[in-house]
Each structure stands twice: as structure tokens, then as C-alpha cells.
PDB file of C-alpha atoms in Angstrom:
ATOM      1  CA  MET A   1      -6.232  20.676  16.354  1.00  0.00           C
ATOM      2  CA  ALA A   2      -5.297  20.629  12.659  1.00  0.00           C
ATOM      3  CA  VAL A   3      -1.715  19.642  13.506  1.00  0.00           C
ATOM      4  CA  THR A   4      -2.913  16.806  15.726  1.00  0.00           C
ATOM      5  CA  ILE A   5      -5.246  15.403  13.086  1.00  0.00           C
ATOM      6  CA  SER A   6      -2.556  15.489  10.423  1.00  0.00           C
ATOM      7  CA  LEU A   7      -0.130  13.666  12.721  1.00  0.00           C
ATOM      8  CA  VAL A   8      -2.790  11.041  13.450  1.00  0.00           C
ATOM      9  CA  LEU A   9      -3.302  10.513   9.736  1.00  0.00           C
ATOM     10  CA  LEU A  10       0.438  10.383   9.102  1.00  0.00           C
ATOM     11  CA  PHE A  11       1.117   7.858  11.869  1.00  0.00           C
ATOM     12  CA  GLY A  12      -1.935   5.817  10.876  1.00  0.00           C
ATOM     13  CA  LEU A  13      -0.857   5.653   7.257  1.00  0.00           C
ATOM     14  CA  VAL A  14       2.707   4.663   8.134  1.00  0.00           C
ATOM     15  CA  LEU A  15       1.451   2.046  10.596  1.00  0.00           C
ATOM     16  CA  PHE A  16      -0.934   0.624   7.987  1.00  0.00           C
ATOM     17  CA  PHE A  17       1.877   0.153   5.462  1.00  0.00           C
ATOM     18  CA  LEU A  18       4.258  -1.292   8.073  1.00  0.00           C
ATOM     19  CA  LEU A  19       1.680  -3.848   9.176  1.00  0.00           C
ATOM     20  CA  ARG A  20       0.729  -4.654   5.587  1.00  0.00           C
ATOM     21  CA  SER A  21       4.341  -5.323   4.593  1.00  0.00           C
ATOM     22  CA  ASN A  22       4.960  -7.436   7.719  1.00  0.00           C
ATOM     23  CA  SER A  23       7.932  -5.321   8.759  1.00  0.00           C
ATOM     24  CA  LEU A  24       7.384  -5.425  12.475  1.00  0.00           C
ATOM     25  CA  GLY A  25      10.151  -4.101  14.647  1.00  0.00           C
ATOM     26  CA  ALA A  26      11.204  -1.110  16.732  1.00  0.00           C
ATOM     27  CA  GLY A  27      10.036   1.311  14.033  1.00  0.00           C
ATOM     28  CA  SER A  28       6.576  -0.217  14.014  1.00  0.00           C
ATOM     29  CA  ALA A  29       6.365  -0.041  17.787  1.00  0.00           C
ATOM     30  CA  PHE A  30       7.329   3.648  17.734  1.00  0.00           C
ATOM     31  CA  THR A  31       4.805   4.350  14.980  1.00  0.00           C
ATOM     32  CA  ALA A  32       2.029   2.536  16.843  1.00  0.00           C
ATOM     33  CA  ALA A  33       2.825   4.407  20.066  1.00  0.00           C
ATOM     34  CA  GLY A  34       2.866   7.743  18.246  1.00  0.00           C
ATOM     35  CA  PHE A  35      -0.409   6.942  16.493  1.00  0.00           C
ATOM     36  CA  GLY A  36      -2.049   6.030  19.801  1.00  0.00           C
ATOM     37  CA  PHE A  37      -0.684   9.120  21.527  1.00  0.00           C
ATOM     38  CA  PHE A  38      -1.980  11.523  18.908  1.00  0.00           C
ATOM     39  CA  LEU A  39      -5.257   9.634  18.440  1.00  0.00           C
ATOM     40  CA  ALA A  40      -5.951   9.949  22.174  1.00  0.00           C
ATOM     41  CA  SER A  41      -5.933  13.728  21.885  1.00  0.00           C
ATOM     42  CA  THR A  42      -8.606  13.823  19.158  1.00  0.00           C
ATOM     43  CA  GLY A  43     -12.365  13.559  19.398  1.00  0.00           C
ATOM     44  CA  ALA A  44     -12.136   9.898  18.407  1.00  0.00           C
ATOM     45  CA  ALA A  45     -10.803   8.888  21.831  1.00  0.00           C
ATOM     46  CA  GLU A  46     -14.197   8.616  23.570  1.00  0.00           C
ATOM     47  CA  PRO A  47     -15.927   6.460  20.894  1.00  0.00           C
ATOM     48  CA  ILE A  48     -12.888   4.163  20.784  1.00  0.00           C
ATOM     49  CA  ASN A  49     -12.951   3.791  24.572  1.00  0.00           C
ATOM     50  CA  ASN A  50     -16.688   3.043  24.446  1.00  0.00           C
ATOM     51  CA  LEU A  51     -16.147   0.414  21.740  1.00  0.00           C
ATOM     52  CA  ILE A  52     -13.357  -1.303  23.680  1.00  0.00           C
ATOM     53  CA  THR A  53     -15.469  -1.293  26.852  1.00  0.00           C
ATOM     54  CA  ALA A  54     -18.420  -2.825  24.985  1.00  0.00           C
ATOM     55  CA  VAL A  55     -16.247  -5.549  23.422  1.00  0.00           C
ATOM     56  CA  ILE A  56     -14.624  -6.433  26.760  1.00  0.00           C
ATOM     57  CA  SER A  57     -17.974  -6.594  28.539  1.00  0.00           C
ATOM     58  CA  ALA A  58     -19.415  -8.787  25.723  1.00  0.00           C
ATOM     59  CA  ILE A  59     -16.628 -11.383  25.867  1.00  0.00           C
ATOM     60  CA  PRO A  60     -17.873 -13.148  29.040  1.00  0.00           C
ATOM     61  CA  ALA A  61     -21.341 -13.485  27.473  1.00  0.00           C
ATOM     62  CA  LEU A  62     -19.939 -15.639  24.666  1.00  0.00           C
TER      63      LEU A  62
END
């Protein structure tokens, strides 16, 4: 678990700086995919899924 969390933090940090510097390309896509892959294996996956479901179900009510 400790290795997974550190990889999530690493990919998240790299993705943050890539998006902040507007350098979007193949490297950013790989970083985003890696961040999502490792984030899905942490305990944060269920709350994120619940949040996305709530946002999608709230959109038609607007």
C-alpha cells in the first residue's frame, strides 16, 4: 500500500505541474493514465466514484 500511495502522489504532482505549465502532449496523457491507474487502487476510489455519480445525476436537474 505504501508503494501505491507514493506512486499516486508522484503521478499527481507531475500531472499538476504539466497541466500548470500547459505542456499537454503524450507525456501528459501517460502521466494522467498512470495517476488514474494508481489512484483506482487506493481507498480514494470509492469516494471519487460517489462524487462523479452525484455530479452526473445532478446535471439533469439544472
